[in-house]
Tab-separated table of C-alpha atoms in Angstrom:
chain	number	residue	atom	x	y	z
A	38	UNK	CA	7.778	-31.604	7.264
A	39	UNK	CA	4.172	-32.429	7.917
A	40	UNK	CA	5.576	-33.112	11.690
A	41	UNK	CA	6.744	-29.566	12.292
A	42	UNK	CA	3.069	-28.165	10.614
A	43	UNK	CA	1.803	-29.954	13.737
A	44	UNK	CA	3.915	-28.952	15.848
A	45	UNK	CA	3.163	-24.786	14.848
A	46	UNK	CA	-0.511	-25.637	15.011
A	47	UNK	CA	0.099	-27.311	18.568
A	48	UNK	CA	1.831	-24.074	19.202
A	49	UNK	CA	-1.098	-21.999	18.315
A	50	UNK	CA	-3.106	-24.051	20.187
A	51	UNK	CA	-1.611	-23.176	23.499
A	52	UNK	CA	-1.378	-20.004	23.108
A	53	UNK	CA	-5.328	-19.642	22.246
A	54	UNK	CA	-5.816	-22.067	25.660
A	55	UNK	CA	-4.151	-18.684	27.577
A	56	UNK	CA	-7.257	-16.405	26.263
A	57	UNK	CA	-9.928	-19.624	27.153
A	58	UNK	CA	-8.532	-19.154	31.301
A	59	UNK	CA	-8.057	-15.856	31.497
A	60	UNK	CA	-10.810	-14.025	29.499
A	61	UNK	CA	-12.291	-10.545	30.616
A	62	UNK	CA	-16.219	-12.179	29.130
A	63	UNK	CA	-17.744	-15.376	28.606
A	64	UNK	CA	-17.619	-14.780	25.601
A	65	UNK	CA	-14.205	-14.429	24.922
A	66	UNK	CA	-14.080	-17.770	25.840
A	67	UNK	CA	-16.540	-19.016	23.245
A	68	UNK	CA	-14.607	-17.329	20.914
A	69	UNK	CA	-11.089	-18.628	21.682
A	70	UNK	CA	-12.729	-22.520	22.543
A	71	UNK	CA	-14.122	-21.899	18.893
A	72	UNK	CA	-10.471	-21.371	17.637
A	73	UNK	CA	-9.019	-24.042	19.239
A	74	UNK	CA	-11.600	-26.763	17.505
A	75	UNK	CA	-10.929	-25.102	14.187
A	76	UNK	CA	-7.519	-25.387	14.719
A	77	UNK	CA	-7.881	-29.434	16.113
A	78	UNK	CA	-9.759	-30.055	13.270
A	79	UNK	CA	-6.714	-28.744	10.720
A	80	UNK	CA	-4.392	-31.199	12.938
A	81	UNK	CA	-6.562	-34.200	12.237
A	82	UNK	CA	-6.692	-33.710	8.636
A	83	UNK	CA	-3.097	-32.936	8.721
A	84	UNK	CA	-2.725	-36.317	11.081
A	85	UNK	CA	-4.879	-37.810	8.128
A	86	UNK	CA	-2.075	-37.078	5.582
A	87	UNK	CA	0.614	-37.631	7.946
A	88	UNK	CA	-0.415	-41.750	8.890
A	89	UNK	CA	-1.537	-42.293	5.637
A	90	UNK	CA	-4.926	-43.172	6.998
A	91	UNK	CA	-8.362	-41.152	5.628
A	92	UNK	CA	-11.135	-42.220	7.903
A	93	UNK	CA	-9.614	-39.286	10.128
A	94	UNK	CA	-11.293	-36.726	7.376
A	95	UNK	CA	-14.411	-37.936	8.170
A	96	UNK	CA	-13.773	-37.342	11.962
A	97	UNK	CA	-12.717	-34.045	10.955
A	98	UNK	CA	-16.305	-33.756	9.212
A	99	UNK	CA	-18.338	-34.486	11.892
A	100	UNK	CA	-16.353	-32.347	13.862
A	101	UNK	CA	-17.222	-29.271	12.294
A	102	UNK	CA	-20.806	-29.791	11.616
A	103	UNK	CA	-20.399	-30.671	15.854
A	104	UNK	CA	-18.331	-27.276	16.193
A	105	UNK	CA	-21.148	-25.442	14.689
A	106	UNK	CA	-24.185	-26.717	16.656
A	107	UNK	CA	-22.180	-26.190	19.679
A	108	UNK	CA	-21.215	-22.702	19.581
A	109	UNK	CA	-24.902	-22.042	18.133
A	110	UNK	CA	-26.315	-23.410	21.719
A	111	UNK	CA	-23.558	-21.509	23.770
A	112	UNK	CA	-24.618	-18.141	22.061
A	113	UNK	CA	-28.467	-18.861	22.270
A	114	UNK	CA	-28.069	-20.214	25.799
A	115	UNK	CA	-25.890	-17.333	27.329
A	116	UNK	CA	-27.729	-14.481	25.594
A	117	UNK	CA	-30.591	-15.619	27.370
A	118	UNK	CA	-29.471	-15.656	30.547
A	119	UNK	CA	-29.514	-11.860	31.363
A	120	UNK	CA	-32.096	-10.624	28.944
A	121	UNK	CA	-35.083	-11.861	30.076
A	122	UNK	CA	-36.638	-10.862	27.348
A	123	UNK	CA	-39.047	-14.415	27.140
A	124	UNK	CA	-41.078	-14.482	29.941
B	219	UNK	CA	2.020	-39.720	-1.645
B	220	UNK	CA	4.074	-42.135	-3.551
B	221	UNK	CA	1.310	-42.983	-6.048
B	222	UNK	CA	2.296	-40.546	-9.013
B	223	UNK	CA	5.186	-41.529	-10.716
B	224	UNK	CA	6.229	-38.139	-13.340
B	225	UNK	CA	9.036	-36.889	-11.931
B	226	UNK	CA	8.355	-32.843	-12.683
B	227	UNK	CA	4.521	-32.894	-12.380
B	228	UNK	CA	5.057	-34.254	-9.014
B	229	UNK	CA	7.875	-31.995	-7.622
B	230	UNK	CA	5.340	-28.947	-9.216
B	231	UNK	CA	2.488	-30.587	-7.201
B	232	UNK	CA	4.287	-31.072	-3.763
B	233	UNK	CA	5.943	-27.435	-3.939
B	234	UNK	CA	2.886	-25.807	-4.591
B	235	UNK	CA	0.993	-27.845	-2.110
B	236	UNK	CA	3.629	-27.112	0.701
B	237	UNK	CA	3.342	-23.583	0.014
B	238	UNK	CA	-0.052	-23.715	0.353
B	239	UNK	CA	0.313	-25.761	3.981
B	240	UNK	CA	2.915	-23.811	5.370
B	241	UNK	CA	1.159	-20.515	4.687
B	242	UNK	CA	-2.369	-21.769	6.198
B	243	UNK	CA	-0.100	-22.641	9.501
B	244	UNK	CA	1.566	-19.070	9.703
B	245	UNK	CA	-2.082	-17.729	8.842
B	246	UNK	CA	-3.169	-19.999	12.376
B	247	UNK	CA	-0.159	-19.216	14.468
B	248	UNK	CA	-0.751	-15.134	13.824
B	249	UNK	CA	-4.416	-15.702	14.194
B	250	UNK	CA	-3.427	-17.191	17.925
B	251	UNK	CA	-0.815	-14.420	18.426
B	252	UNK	CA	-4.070	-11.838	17.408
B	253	UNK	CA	-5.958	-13.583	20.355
B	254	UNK	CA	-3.652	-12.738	23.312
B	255	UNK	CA	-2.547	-9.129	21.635
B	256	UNK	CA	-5.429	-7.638	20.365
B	257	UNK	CA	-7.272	-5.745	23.400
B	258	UNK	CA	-10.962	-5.764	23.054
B	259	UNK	CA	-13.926	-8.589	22.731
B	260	UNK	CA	-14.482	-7.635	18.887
B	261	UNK	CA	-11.515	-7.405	17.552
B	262	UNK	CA	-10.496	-10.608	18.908
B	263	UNK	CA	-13.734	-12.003	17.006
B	264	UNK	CA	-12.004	-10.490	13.674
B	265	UNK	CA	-8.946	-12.416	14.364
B	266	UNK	CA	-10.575	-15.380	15.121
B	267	UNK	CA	-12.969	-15.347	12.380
B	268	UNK	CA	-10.788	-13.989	9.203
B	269	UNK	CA	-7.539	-15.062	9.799
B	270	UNK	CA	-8.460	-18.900	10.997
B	271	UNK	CA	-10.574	-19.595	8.243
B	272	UNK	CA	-8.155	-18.310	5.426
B	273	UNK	CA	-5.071	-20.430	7.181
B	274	UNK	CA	-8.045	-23.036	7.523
B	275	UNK	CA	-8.796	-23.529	3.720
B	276	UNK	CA	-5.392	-22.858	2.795
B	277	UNK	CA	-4.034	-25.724	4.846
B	278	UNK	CA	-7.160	-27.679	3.024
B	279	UNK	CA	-6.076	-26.660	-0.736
B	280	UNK	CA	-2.567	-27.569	0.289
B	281	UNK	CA	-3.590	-31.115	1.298
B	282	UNK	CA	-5.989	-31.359	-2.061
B	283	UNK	CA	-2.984	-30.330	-3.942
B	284	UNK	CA	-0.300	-32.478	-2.294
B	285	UNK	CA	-2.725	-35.445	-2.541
B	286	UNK	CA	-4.479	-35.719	-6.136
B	287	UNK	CA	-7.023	-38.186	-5.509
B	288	UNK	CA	-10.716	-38.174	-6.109
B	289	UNK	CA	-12.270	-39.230	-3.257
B	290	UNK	CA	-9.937	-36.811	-0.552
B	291	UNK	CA	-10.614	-33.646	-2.743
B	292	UNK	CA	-14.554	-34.513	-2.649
B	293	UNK	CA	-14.103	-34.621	0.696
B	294	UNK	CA	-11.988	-31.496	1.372
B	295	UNK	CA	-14.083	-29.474	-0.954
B	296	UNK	CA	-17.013	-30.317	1.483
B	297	UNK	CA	-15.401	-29.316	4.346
B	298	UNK	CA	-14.248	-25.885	2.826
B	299	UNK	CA	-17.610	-25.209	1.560
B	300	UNK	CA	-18.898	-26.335	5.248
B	301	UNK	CA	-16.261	-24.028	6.964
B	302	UNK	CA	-16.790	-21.069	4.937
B	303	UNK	CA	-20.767	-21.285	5.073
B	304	UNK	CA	-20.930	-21.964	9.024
B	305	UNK	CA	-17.833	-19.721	10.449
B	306	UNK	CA	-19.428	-16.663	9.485
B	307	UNK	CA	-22.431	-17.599	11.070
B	308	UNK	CA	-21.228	-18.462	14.133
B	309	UNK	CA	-19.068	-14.886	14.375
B	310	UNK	CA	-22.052	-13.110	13.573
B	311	UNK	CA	-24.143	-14.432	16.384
B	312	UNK	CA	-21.897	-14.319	18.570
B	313	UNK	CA	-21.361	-10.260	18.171
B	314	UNK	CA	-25.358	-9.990	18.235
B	315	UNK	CA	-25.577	-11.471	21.422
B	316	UNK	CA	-22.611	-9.963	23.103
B	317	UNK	CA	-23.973	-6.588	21.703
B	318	UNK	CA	-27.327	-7.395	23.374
B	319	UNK	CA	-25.860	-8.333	26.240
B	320	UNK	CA	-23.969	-5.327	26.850
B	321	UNK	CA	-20.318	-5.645	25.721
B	322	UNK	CA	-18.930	-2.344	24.691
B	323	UNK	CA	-16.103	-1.469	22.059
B	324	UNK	CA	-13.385	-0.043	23.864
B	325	UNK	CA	-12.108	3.318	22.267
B	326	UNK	CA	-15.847	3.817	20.517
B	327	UNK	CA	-16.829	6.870	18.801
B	328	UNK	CA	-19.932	7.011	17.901
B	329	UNK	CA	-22.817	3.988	18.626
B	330	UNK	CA	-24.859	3.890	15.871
B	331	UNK	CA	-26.433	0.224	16.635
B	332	UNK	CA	-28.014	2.110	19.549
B	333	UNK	CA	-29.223	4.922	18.330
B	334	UNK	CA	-30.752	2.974	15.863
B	335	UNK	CA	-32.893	1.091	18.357
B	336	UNK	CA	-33.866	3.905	20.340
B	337	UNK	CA	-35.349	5.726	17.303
């Protein structure tokens, strides 16, 4: 059961990965690269339940909290770029 | 998974914690299905930003439910209350800075962030 959970969310992965190549903006890709490390954390908590094994939680912790920072920076950093609004 | 013994308390627990699972991975798979169909910048941002964090902390509350221990629902409740503080956040600068940068609506009416600013 917990297998074929996976296996949708794997799904849903690859179809996301179609929108990261072939996005109009940058920041469609920010958006969709955002979606797919949502959706990798779900399959390590799911992996978590699945092996029996909880240290993978934690993983799935830091994860976020690295999920966050980055797509903070990518935002910042490409607003920036054309704006040039700090001298 | 095995640790409760009650027969009835335990089916109850694992149906309502599968329900939970399976609808948080229908919730992700339309949320990806939103991402290739949906035609603009923004409304791709709704997708990704509603949908995945509802399938998100439904797939969480499944896995509290289906395991009732004390240590994995601290720890799932902290990752809820982490997803549903920072996921906003991050949606929300992402539209401000695409808006500043010059990423238009398709179909807009009326543009009432800019008329703002030039008043």
């Amino acid at each position: 059961m917990i297998e074929s959970l996976i296996v949708v969310i794997v799904i849903s992965i690859l179809i996301t990965a179609y929108r990261v190549v072939k996005g109009p903006t940058v920041f469609d890709r920010i958006v969709a690269a955002d979606s797919i490390g949502i959706m990798f954390l779900l399959i390590l908590v799911l992996l978590s339940l699945y092996y029996e094994r909880y240290i993978f939680i934690d993983v799935a912790l830091v994860f976020g909290v690295l999920l966050f920072i980055d797509v903070l920076v990518m935002a910042k950093y490409f607003g920036e770029k054309k704006g040039g609004g700090g001298h | 998974m095995r640790r409760r013994e009650g027969g009835v308390i335990k089916l109850l627990f694992d149906i309502i914690g599968y329900y939970f699972i399976i609808t948080g991975s229908i919730l992700c798979l339309i949320s990806a299905l939103a991402m290739i169909r949906f035609p603009d910048f923004y409304t791709r941002l709704h997708a990704s930003s509603k949908t995945l964090t509802g399938g998100t902390i439904s797939i969480l509350i499944g896995i509290m439910i289906f395991k009732w221990e004390l240590f994995i629902t601290l720890r799932l409740l902290l990752l809820i209350a982490f997803l549903i503080i920072t996921n906003p956040v991050t949606a929300h600068a992402i539209a401000k800075v695409a808006y500043g940068i010059g990423v238009k609506p398709r179909n807009i009416v009326r543009d009432e962030l800019s008329e703002k600013e030039e008043r």
